mmCIF file of C-alpha atoms in Angstrom:
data_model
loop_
_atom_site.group_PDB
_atom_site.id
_atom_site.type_symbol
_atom_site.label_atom_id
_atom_site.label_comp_id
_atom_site.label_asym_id
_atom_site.label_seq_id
_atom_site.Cartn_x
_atom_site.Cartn_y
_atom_site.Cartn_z
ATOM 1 C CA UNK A 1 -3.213 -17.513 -3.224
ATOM 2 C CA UNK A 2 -4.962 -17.843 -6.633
ATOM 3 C CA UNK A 3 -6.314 -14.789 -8.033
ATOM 4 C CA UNK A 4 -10.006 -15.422 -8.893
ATOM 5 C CA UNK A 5 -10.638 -12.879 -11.605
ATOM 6 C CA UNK A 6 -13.920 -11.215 -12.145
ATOM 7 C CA UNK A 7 -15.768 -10.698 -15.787
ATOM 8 C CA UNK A 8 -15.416 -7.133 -17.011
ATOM 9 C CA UNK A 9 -13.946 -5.973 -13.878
ATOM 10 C CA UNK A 10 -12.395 -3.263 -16.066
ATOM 11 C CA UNK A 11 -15.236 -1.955 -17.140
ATOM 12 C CA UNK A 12 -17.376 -2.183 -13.952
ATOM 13 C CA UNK A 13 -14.774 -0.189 -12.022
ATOM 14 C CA UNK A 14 -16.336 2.673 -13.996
ATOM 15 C CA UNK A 15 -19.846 2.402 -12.944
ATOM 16 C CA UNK A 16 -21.552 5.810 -12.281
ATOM 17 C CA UNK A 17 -22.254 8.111 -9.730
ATOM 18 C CA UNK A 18 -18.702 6.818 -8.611
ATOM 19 C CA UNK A 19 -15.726 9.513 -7.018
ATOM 20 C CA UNK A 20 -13.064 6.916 -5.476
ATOM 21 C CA UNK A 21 -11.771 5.200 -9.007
ATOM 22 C CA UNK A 22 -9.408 6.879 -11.331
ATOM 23 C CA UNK A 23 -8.805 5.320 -14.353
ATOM 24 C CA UNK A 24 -5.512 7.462 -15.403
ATOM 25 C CA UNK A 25 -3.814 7.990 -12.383
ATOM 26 C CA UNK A 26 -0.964 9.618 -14.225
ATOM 27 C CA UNK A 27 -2.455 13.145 -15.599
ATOM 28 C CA UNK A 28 -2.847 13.593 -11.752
ATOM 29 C CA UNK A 29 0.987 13.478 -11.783
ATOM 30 C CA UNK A 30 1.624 16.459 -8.901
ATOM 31 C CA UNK A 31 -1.556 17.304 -8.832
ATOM 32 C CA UNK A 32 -3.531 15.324 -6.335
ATOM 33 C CA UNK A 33 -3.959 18.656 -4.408
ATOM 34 C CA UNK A 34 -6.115 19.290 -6.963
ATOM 35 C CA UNK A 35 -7.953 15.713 -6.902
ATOM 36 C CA UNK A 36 -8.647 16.241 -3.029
ATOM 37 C CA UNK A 37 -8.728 19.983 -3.131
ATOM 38 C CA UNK A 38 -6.449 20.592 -0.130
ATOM 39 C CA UNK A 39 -3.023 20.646 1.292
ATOM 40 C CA UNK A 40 -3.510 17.691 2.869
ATOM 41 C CA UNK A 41 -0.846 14.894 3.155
ATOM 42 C CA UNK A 42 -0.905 12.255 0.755
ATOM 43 C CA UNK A 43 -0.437 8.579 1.925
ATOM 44 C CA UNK A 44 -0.687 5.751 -0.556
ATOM 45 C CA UNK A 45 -0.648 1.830 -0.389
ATOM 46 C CA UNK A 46 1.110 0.105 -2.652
ATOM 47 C CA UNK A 47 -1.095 -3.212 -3.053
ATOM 48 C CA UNK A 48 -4.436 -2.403 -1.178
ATOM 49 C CA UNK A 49 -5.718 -5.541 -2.020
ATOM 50 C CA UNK A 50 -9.917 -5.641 -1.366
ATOM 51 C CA UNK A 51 -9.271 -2.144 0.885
ATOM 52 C CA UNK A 52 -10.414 -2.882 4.197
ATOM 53 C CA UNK A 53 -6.911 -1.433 5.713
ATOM 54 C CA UNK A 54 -7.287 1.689 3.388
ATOM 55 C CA UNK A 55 -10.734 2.598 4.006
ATOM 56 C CA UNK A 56 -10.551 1.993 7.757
ATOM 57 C CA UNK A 57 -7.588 4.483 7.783
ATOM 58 C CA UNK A 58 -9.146 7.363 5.581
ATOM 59 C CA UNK A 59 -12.311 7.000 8.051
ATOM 60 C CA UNK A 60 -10.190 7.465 11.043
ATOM 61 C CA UNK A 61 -7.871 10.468 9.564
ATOM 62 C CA UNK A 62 -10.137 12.646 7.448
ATOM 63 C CA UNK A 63 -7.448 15.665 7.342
ATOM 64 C CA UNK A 64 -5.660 13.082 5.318
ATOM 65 C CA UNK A 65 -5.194 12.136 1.677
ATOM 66 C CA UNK A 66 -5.225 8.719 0.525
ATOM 67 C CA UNK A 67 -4.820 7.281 -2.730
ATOM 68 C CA UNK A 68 -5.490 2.867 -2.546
ATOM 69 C CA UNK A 69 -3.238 1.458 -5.549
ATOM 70 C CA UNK A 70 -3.734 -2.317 -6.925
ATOM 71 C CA UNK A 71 -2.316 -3.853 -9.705
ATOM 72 C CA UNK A 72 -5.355 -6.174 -10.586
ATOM 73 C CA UNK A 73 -8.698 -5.286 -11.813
ATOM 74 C CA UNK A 74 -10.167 -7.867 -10.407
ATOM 75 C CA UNK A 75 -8.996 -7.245 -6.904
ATOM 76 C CA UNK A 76 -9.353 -3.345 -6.512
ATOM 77 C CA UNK A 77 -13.291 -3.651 -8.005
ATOM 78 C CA UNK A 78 -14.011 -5.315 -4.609
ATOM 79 C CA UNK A 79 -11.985 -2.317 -2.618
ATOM 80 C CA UNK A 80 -14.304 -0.003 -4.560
ATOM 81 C CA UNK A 81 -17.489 -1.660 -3.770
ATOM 82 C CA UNK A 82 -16.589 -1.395 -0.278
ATOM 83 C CA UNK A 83 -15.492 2.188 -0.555
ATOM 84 C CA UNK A 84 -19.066 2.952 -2.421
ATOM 85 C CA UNK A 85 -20.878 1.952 0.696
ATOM 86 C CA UNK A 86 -19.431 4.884 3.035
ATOM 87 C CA UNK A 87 -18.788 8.747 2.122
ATOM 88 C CA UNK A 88 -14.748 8.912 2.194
ATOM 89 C CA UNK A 89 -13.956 12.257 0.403
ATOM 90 C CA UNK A 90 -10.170 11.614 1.435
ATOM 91 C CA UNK A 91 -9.496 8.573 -0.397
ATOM 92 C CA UNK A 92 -8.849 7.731 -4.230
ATOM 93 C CA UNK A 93 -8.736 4.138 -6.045
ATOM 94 C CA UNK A 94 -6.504 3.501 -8.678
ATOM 95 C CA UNK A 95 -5.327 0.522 -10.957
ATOM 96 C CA UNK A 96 -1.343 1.049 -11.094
ATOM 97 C CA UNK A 97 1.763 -0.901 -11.483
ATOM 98 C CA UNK A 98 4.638 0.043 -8.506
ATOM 99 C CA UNK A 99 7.549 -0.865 -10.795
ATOM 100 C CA UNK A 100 6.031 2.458 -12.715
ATOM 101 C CA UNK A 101 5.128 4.798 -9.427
ATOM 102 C CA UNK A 102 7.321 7.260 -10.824
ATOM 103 C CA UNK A 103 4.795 7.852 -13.311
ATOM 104 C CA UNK A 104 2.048 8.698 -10.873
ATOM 105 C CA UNK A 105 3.372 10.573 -8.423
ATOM 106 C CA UNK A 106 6.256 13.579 -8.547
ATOM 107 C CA UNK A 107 9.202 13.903 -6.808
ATOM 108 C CA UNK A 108 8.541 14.620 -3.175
ATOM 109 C CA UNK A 109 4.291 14.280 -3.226
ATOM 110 C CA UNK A 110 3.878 11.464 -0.926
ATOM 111 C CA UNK A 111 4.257 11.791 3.002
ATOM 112 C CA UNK A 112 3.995 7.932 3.644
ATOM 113 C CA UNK A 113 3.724 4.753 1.742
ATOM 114 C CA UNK A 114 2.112 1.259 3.094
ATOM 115 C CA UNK A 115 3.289 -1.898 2.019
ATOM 116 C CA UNK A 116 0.854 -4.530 3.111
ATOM 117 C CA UNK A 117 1.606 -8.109 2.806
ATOM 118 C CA UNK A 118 3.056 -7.519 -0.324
ATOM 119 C CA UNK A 119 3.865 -11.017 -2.777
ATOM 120 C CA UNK A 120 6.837 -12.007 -0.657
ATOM 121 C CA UNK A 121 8.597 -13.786 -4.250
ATOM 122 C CA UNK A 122 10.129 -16.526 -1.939
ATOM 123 C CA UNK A 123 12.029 -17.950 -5.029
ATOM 124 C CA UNK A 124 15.790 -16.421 -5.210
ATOM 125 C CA UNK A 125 15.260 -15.987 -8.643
ATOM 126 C CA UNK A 126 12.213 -13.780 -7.983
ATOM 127 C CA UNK A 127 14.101 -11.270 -5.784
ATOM 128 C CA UNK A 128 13.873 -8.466 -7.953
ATOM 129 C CA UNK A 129 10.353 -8.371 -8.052
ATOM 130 C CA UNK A 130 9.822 -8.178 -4.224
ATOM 131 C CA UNK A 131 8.913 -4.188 -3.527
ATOM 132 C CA UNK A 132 11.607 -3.892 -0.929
ATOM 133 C CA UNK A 133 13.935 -4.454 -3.667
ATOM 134 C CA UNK A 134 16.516 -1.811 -4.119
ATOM 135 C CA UNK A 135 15.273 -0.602 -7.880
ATOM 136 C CA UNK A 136 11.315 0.013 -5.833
ATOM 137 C CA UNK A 137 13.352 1.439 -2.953
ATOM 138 C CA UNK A 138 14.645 4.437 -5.237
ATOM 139 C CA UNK A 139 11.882 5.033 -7.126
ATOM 140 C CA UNK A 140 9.923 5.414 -3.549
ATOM 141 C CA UNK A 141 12.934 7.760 -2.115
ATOM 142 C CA UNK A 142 11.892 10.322 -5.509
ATOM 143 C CA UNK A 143 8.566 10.184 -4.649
ATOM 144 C CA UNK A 144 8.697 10.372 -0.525
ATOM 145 C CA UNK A 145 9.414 14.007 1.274
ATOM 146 C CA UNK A 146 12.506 14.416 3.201
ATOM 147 C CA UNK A 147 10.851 13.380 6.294
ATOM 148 C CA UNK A 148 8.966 10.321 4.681
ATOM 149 C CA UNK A 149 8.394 6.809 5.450
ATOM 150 C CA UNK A 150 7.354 3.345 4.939
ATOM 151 C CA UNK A 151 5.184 0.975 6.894
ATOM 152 C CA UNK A 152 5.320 -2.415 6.240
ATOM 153 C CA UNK A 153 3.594 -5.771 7.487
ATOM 154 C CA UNK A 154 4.205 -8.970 6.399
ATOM 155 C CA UNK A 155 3.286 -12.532 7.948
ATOM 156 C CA UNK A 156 6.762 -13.755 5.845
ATOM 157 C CA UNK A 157 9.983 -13.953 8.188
ATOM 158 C CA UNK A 158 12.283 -14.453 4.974
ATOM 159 C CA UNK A 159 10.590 -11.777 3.292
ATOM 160 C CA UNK A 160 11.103 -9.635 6.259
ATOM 161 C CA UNK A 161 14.166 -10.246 6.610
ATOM 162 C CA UNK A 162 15.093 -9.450 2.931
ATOM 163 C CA UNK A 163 13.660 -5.705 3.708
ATOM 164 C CA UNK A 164 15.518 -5.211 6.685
ATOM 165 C CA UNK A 165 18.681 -6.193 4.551
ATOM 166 C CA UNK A 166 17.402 -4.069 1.601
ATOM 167 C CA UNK A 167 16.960 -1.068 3.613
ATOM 168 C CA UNK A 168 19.904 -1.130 5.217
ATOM 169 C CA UNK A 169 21.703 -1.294 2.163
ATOM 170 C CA UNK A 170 19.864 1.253 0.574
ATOM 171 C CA UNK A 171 20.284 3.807 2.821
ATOM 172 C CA UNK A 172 17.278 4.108 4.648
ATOM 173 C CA UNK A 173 16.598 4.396 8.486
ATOM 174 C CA UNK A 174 15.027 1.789 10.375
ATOM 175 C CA UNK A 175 13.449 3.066 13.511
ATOM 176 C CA UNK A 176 10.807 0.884 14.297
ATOM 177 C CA UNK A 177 10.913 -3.506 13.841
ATOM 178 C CA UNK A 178 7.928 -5.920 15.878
ATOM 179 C CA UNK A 179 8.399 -9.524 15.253
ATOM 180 C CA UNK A 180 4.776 -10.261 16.477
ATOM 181 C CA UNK A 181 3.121 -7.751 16.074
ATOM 182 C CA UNK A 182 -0.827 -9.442 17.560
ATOM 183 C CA UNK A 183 1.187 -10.435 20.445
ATOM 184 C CA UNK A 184 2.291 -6.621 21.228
ATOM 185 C CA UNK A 185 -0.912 -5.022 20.797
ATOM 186 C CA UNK A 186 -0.435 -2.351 23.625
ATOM 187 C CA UNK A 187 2.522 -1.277 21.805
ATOM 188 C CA UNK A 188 0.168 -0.406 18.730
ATOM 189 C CA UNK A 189 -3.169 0.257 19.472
ATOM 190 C CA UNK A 190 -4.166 1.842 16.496
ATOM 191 C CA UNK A 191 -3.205 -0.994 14.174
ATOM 192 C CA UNK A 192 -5.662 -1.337 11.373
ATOM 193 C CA UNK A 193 -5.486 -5.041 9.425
ATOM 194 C CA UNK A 194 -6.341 -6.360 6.453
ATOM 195 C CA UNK A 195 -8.341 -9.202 5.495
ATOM 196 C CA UNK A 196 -5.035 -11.204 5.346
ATOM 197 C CA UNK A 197 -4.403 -9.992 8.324
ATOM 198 C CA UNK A 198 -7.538 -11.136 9.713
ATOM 199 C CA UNK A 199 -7.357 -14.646 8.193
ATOM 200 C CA UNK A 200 -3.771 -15.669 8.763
ATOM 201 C CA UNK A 201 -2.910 -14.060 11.949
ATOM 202 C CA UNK A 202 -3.661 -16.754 14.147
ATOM 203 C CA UNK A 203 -1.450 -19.146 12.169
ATOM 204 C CA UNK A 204 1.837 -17.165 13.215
ATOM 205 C CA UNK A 205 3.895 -13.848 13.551
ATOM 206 C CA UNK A 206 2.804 -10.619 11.745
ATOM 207 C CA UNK A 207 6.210 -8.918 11.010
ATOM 208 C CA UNK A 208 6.298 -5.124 11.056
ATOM 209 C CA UNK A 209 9.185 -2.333 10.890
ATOM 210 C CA UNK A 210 9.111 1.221 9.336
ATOM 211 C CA UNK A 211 11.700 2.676 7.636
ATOM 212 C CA UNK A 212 12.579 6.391 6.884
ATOM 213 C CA UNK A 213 13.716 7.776 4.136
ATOM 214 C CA UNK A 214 17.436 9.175 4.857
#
């Protein structure tokens, strides 16, 4: 999917009278108790994309923290506009690269990490880039509690299957795998989607699994 970039999206993501963007996310380096101003959990999504998933989810669980994380401008300006329509104290936009989340976030901070149709890199060659790969994996076992996980969706089977493989490998616990995940809907009522979601659901399987840090 081409990304349609947006003039001065940069800049605009600073408009005023705004509380969801930060621009540095890494002075806030084990301190996002201090951003939110509680004990809360903190959950982040690697990739919100336009942040209907994120914002849905810090609506529905207000006791906790959320911090929506995209790697284009252009992308995470729309995720703010959204946001800028509702009152969401709990939830935090930032522009941030994963290959550097060990830069925003300290060892043992997060509580959960979502991984949302994430590029799937279906060339071979591109493996390494895919954020199930085993360098991501460890920099999200520094940042995860004990007792932390990973949620991930993805409407690619070989994608899917290259996580299940990676976190194997890696060392992490798989406790949870749908391989149609609209088709079992009873099994998870509370699923929240994502525009992707919406759009390309009907066209085949939704892949899901969560995996634990071990």
């Amino acid at each position: 999917m081409r990304l349609r970039k947006v003039k001065n999206a940069k800049e605009r993501l600073k408009v005023d009278n705004n509380t969801y963007y930060i621009e540095d996310a890494s002075i806030y380096k084990g301190k996002w108790k201090e951003v939110f101003q509680n004990d809360h959990p903190l959950h982040i999504e690697i990739g919100c994309g336009k942040g209907q998933f994120m914002i849905a989810l810090a609506k529905r669980n207000p006791n906790i923290n959320y911090v929506a994380l995209e790697k284009f401008d252009s992308v995470l300006l729309r995720a703010l506009e959204k946001a800028m329509e509702e009152d969401i104290p709990n939830l935090k936009l930032s522009v941030m690269d994963a290959a550097k989340i060990t830069d925003y976030f300290d060892a043992k901070e997060v509580s959960k990490i979502y991984l949302n149709f994430s590029d799937p890199w279906p060339k071979s060659g591109h493996a390494k880039r895919r954020l199930t790969y085993k360098t991501f994996l460890d920099q999200y076992k520094i940042i995860l509690k004990d007792d932390g996980d990973i949620e991930q969706k993805t409407d690619n089977r070989h994608f899917f299957e290259f996580s299940l493989e990676s976190f194997n490998e890696n060392g992490w616990a798989i406790h949870d795998i749908c391989l149609d995940l609209h088709k079992e809907k009873e099994k998870y009522p509370d699923n929240i989607t994502t525009e992707f979601e919406d759009k390309w659901s009907k066209l085949g399987p939704i892949y899901r699994l969560v995996a634990e840090k071990k």
